[in-house]
mmCIF file of C-alpha atoms in Angstrom:
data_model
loop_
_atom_site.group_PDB
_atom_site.id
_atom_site.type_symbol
_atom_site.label_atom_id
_atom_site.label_comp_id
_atom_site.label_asym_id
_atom_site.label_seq_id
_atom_site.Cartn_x
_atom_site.Cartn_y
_atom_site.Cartn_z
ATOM 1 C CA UNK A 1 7.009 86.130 27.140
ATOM 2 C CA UNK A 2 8.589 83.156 28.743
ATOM 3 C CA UNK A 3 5.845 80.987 30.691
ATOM 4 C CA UNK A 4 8.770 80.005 32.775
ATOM 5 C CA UNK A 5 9.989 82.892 33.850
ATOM 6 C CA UNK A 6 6.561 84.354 34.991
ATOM 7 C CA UNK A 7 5.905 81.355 37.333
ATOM 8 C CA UNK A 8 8.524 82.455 39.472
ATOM 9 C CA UNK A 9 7.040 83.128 43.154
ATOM 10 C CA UNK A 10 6.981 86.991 43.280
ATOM 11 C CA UNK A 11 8.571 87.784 45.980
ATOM 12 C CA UNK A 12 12.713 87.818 45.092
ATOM 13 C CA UNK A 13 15.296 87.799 47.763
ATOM 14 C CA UNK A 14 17.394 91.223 47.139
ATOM 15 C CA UNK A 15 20.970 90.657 48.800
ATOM 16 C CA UNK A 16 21.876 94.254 48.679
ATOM 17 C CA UNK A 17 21.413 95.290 52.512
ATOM 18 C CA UNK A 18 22.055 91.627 54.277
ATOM 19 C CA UNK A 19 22.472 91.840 57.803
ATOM 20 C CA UNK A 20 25.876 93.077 59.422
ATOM 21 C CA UNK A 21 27.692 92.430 62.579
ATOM 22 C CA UNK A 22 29.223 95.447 62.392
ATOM 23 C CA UNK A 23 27.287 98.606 61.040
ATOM 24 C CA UNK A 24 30.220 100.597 59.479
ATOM 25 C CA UNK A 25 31.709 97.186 57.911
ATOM 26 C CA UNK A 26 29.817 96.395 54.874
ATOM 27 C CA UNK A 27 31.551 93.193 54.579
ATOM 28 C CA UNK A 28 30.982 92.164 58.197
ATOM 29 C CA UNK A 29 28.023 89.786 57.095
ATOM 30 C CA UNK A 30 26.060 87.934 59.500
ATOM 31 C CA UNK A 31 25.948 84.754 58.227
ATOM 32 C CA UNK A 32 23.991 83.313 60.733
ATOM 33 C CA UNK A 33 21.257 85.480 60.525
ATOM 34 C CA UNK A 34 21.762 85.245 56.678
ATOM 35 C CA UNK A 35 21.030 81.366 57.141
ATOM 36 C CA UNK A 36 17.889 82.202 58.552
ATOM 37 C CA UNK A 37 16.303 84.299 56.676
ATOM 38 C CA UNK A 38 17.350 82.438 53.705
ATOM 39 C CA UNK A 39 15.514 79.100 55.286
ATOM 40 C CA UNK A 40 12.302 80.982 56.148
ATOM 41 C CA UNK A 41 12.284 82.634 52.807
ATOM 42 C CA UNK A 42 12.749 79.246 51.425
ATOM 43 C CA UNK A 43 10.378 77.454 53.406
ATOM 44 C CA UNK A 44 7.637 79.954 52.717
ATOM 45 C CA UNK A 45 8.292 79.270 48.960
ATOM 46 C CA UNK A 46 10.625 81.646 47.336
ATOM 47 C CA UNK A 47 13.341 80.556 44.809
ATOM 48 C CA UNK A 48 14.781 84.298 43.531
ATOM 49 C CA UNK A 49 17.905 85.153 45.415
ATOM 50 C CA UNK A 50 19.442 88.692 44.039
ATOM 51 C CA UNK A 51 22.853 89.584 44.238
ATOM 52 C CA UNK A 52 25.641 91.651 42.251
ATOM 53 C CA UNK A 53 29.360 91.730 41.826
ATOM 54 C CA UNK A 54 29.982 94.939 43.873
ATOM 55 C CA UNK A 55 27.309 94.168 46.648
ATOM 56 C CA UNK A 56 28.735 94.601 50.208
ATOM 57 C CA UNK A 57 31.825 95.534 48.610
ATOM 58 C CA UNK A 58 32.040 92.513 46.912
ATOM 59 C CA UNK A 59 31.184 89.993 49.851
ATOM 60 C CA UNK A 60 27.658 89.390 49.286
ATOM 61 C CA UNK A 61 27.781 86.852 46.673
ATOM 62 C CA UNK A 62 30.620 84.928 48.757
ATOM 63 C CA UNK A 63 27.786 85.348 51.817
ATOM 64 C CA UNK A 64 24.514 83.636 49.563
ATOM 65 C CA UNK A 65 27.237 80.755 48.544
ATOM 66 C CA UNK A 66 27.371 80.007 52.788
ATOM 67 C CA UNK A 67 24.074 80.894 53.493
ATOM 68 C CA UNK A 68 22.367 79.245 50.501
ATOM 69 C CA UNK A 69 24.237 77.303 47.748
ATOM 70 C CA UNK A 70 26.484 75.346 50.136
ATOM 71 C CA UNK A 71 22.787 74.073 51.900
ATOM 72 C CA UNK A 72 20.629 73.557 49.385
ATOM 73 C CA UNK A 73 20.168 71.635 46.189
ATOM 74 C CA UNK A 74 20.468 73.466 43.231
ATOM 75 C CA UNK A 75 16.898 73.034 41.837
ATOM 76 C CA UNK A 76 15.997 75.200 45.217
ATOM 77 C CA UNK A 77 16.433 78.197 43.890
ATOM 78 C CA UNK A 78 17.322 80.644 41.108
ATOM 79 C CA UNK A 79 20.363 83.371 41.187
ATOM 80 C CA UNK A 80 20.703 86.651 39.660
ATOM 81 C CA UNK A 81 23.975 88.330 39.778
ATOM 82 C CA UNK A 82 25.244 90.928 37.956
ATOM 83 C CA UNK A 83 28.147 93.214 35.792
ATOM 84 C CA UNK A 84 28.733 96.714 36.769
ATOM 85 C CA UNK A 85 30.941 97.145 34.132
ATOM 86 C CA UNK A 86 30.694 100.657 34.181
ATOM 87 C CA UNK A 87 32.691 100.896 37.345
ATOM 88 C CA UNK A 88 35.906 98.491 35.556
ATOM 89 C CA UNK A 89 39.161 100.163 34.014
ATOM 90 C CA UNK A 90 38.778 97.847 30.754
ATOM 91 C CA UNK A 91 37.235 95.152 28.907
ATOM 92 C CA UNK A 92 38.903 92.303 30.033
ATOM 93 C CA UNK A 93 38.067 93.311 34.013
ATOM 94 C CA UNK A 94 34.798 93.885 33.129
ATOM 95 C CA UNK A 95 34.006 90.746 30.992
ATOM 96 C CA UNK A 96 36.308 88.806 34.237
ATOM 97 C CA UNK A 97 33.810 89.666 36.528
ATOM 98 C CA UNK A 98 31.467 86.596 35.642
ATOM 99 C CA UNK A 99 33.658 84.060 36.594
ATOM 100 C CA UNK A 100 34.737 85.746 39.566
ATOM 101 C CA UNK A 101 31.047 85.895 40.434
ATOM 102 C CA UNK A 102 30.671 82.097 39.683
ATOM 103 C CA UNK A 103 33.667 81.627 42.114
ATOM 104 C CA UNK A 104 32.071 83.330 44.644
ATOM 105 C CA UNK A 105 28.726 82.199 44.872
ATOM 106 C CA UNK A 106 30.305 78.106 44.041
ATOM 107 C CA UNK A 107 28.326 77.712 41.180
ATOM 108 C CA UNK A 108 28.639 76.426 37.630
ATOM 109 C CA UNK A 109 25.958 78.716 36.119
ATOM 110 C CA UNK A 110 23.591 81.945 37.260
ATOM 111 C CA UNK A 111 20.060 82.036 36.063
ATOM 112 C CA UNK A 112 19.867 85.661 35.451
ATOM 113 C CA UNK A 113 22.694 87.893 34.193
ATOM 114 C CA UNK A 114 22.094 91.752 34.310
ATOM 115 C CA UNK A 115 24.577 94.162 33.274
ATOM 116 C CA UNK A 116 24.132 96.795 35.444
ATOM 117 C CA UNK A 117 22.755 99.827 35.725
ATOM 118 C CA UNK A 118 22.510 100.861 31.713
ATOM 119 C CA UNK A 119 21.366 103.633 30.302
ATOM 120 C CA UNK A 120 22.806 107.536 29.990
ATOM 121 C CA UNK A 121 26.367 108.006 29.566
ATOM 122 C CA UNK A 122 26.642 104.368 31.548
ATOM 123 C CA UNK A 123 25.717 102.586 28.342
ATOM 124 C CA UNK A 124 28.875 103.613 26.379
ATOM 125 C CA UNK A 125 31.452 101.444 28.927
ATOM 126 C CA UNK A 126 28.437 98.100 27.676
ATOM 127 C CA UNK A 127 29.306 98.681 24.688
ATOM 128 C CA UNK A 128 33.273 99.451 24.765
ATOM 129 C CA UNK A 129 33.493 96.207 27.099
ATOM 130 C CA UNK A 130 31.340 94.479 24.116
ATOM 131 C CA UNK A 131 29.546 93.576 27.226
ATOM 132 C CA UNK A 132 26.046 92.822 25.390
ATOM 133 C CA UNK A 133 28.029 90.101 22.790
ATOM 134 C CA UNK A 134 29.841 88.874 25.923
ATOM 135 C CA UNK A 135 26.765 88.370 27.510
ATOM 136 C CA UNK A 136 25.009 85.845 24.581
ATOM 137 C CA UNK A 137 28.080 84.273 24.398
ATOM 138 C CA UNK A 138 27.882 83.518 27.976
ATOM 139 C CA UNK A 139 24.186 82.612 27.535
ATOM 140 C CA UNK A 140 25.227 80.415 24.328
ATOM 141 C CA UNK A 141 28.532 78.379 26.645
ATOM 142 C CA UNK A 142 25.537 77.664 29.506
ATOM 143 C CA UNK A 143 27.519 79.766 32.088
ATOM 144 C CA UNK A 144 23.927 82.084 32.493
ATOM 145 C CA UNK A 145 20.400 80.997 31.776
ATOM 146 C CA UNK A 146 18.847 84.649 31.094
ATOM 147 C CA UNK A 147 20.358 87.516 29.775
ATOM 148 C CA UNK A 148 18.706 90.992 30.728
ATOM 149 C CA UNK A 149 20.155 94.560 31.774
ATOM 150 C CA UNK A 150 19.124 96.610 34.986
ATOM 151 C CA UNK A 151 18.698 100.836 34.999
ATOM 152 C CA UNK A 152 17.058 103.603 36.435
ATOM 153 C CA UNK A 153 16.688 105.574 33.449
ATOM 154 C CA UNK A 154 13.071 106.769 31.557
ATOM 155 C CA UNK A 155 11.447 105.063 28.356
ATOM 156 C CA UNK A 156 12.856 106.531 25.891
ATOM 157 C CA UNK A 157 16.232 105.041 26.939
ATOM 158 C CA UNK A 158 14.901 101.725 27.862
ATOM 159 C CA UNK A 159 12.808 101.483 24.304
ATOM 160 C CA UNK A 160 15.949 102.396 22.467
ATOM 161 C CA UNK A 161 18.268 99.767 24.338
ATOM 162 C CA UNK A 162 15.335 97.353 23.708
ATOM 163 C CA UNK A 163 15.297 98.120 20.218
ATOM 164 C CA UNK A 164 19.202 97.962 20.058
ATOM 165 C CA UNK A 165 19.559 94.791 22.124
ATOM 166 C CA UNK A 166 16.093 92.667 21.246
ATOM 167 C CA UNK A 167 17.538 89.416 22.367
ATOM 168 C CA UNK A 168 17.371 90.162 26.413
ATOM 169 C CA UNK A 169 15.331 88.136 27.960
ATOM 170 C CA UNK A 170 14.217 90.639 31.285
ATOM 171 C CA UNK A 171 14.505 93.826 32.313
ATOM 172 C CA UNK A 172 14.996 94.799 35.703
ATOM 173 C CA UNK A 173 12.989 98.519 36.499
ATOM 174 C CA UNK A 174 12.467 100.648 39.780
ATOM 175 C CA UNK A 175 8.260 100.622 40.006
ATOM 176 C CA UNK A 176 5.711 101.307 42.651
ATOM 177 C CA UNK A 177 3.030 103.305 43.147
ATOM 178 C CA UNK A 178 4.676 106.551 44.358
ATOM 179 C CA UNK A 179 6.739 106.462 41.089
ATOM 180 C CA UNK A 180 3.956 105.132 38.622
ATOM 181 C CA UNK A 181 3.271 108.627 37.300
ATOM 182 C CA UNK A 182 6.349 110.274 38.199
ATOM 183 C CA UNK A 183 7.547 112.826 35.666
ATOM 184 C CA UNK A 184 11.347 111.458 36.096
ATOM 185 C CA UNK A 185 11.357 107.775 36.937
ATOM 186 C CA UNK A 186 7.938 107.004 34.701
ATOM 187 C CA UNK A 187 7.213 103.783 35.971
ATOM 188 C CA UNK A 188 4.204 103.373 34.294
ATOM 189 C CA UNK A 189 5.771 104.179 31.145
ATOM 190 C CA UNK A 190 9.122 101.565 31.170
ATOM 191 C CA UNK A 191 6.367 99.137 32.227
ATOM 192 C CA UNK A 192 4.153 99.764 28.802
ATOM 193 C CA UNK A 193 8.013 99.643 26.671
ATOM 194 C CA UNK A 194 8.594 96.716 28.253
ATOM 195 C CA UNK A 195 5.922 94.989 27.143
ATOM 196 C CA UNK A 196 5.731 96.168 23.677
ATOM 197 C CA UNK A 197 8.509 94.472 23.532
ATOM 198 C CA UNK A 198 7.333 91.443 24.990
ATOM 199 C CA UNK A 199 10.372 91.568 27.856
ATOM 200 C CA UNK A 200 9.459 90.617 31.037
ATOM 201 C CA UNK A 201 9.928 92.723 34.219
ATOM 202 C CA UNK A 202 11.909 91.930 37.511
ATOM 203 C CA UNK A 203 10.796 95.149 39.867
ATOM 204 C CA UNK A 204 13.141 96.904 42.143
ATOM 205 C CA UNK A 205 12.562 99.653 45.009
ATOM 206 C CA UNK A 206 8.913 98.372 45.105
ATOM 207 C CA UNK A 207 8.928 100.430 48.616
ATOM 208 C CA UNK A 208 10.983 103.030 47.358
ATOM 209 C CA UNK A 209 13.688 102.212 50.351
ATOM 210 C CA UNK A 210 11.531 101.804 52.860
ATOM 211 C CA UNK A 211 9.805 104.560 51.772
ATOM 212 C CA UNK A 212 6.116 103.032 51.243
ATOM 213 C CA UNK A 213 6.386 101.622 54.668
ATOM 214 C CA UNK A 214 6.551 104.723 56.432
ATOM 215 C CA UNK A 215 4.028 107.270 55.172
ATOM 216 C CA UNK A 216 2.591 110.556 56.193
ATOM 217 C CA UNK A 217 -0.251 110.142 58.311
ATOM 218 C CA UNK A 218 -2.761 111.416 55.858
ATOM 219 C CA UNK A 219 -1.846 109.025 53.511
ATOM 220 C CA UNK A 220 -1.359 105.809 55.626
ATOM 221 C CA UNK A 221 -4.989 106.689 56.515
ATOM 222 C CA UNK A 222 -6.552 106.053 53.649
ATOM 223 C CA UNK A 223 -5.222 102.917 53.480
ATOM 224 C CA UNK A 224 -5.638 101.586 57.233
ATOM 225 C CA UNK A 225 -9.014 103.004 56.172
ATOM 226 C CA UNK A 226 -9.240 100.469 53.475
ATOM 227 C CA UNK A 227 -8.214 97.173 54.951
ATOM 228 C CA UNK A 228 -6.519 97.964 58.846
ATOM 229 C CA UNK A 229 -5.189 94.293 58.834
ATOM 230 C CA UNK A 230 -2.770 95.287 56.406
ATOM 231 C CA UNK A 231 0.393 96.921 56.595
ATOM 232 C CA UNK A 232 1.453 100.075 54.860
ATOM 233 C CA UNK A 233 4.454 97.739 52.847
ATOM 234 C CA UNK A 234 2.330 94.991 51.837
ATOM 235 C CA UNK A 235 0.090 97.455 49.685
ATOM 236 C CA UNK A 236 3.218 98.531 48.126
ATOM 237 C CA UNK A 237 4.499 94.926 47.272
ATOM 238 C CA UNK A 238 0.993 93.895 46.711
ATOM 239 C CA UNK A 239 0.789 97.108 43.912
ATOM 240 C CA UNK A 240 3.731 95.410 41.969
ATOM 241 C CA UNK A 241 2.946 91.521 42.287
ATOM 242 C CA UNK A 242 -0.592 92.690 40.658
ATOM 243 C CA UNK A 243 0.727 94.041 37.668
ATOM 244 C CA UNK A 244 1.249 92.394 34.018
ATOM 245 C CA UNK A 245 4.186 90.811 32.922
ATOM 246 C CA UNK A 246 6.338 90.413 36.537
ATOM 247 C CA UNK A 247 8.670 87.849 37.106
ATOM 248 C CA UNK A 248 9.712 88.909 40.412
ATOM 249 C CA UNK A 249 10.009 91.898 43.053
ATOM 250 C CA UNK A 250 12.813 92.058 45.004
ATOM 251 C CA UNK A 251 13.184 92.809 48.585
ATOM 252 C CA UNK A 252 16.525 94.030 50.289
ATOM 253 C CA UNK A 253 16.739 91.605 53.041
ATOM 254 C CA UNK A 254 18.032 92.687 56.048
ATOM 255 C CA UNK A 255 16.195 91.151 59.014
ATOM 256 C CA UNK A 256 14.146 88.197 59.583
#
């Protein structure tokens, strides 16, 4: 596993849920606000900023280009975006979405490339689009640093894309604790494929949407229980940046 890519600062920068100015406009980005949180997260030592090509309809990459690239040098952070190329009518829209992506965030190259959301009958668009040779190639012509894939799928799917695709260099999984054991999602489980294949992990839903942070009172107890000084998230973030193999968990920022 790349040394590199594990001494990223664990907490990532998810730009999924950025704040609005108007609640039923998904594109109505504060950008304000944005610059805000993206200085304190900054200043407190983060580099990961997480985006996608469909996020807030398609405006939150154009928002992390105001709120971030256009202030910062480029050695300040890292960006993941990614390819839902699931959700395009052919290959050439789907393969199109990279530079479009690069347009919008004013950069010359990402650091992490996901196509997203693999895995069921999701794959079969990947490999249609030739979205996985696209993807190297990209990798090869410098336009992306790391090449990986996202999904919510179990281990048997992830070990056979891993098997199929060995050249990724991440994986992006939903863990946390409520999930670790959890007959469906099988955190534990993607975790163990993922390192058998020596992959490292970028962690999503690490407080199951908000989840974690709001718990029944007989749970929450045992935990004030343990340590009061602690919120209910941190234990949830704190479950994830503990475990083997992480380069980053993301959090969907949405206030300060």
């Amino acid at each position: 596993m790349s040394n590199e890519l594990l001494s990223t600062p664990k907490l990532g920068f998810g730009c999924m849920r950025l704040p609005l100015l108007d609640a039923n406009d998904q594109t109505s980005i504060d950008i304000e606000q944005s610059k805000q949180m993206v200085d304190e997260f900054i200043a407190g030592g983060g580099t990961y900023f997480d985006t996608a090509f469909v996020y807030h309809e398609g405006t939150s990459e154009v928002a992390l280009r105001q709120a971030l690239v256009e202030r910062y040098p480029r050695e300040a952070y890292t960006v993941a975006t990614k390819c839902l190329a699931w959700a395009q009518p052919d290959k050439e829209s789907a393969q199109g979405t990279l530079a479009t992506s690069l347009e919008r965030l004013g950069l010359d190259y990402v650091d992490f490339f996901l196509l997203h959301n693999v895995g069921g009958p999701r794959t079969a668009k990947f490999d249609e689009y030739d979205m996985w040779n696209f993807a190297a190639e990209a990798k090869a012509k410098g336009l992306v640093k790391h090449v990986g894939f996202s999904m919510h799928d179990g281990p048997e799917t992830l070990d056979e894309l891993l098997t199929a695709h060995p050249d990724m260099d991440f994986v992006q999984l939903q863990v946390n604790y409520l999930d670790w054991d959890d007959p469906v999602i099988q955190s534990r489980k993607c975790m163990e494929i993922a390192a058998k294949h020596g992959v490292p992990v970028v962690i999503m839903e690490p407080v199951r949407g908000g989840r974690l942070a709001d718990l029944p009172e007989r749970v929450a107890s045992v935990l004030k229980g343990a340590n009061p000084s602690k919120n209910l998230a941190s234990w949830a973030y704190r479950f994830c940046y503990n475990l083997p193999h992480v380069i980053t968990v993301l959090s969907g920022s949405s206030t300060l």
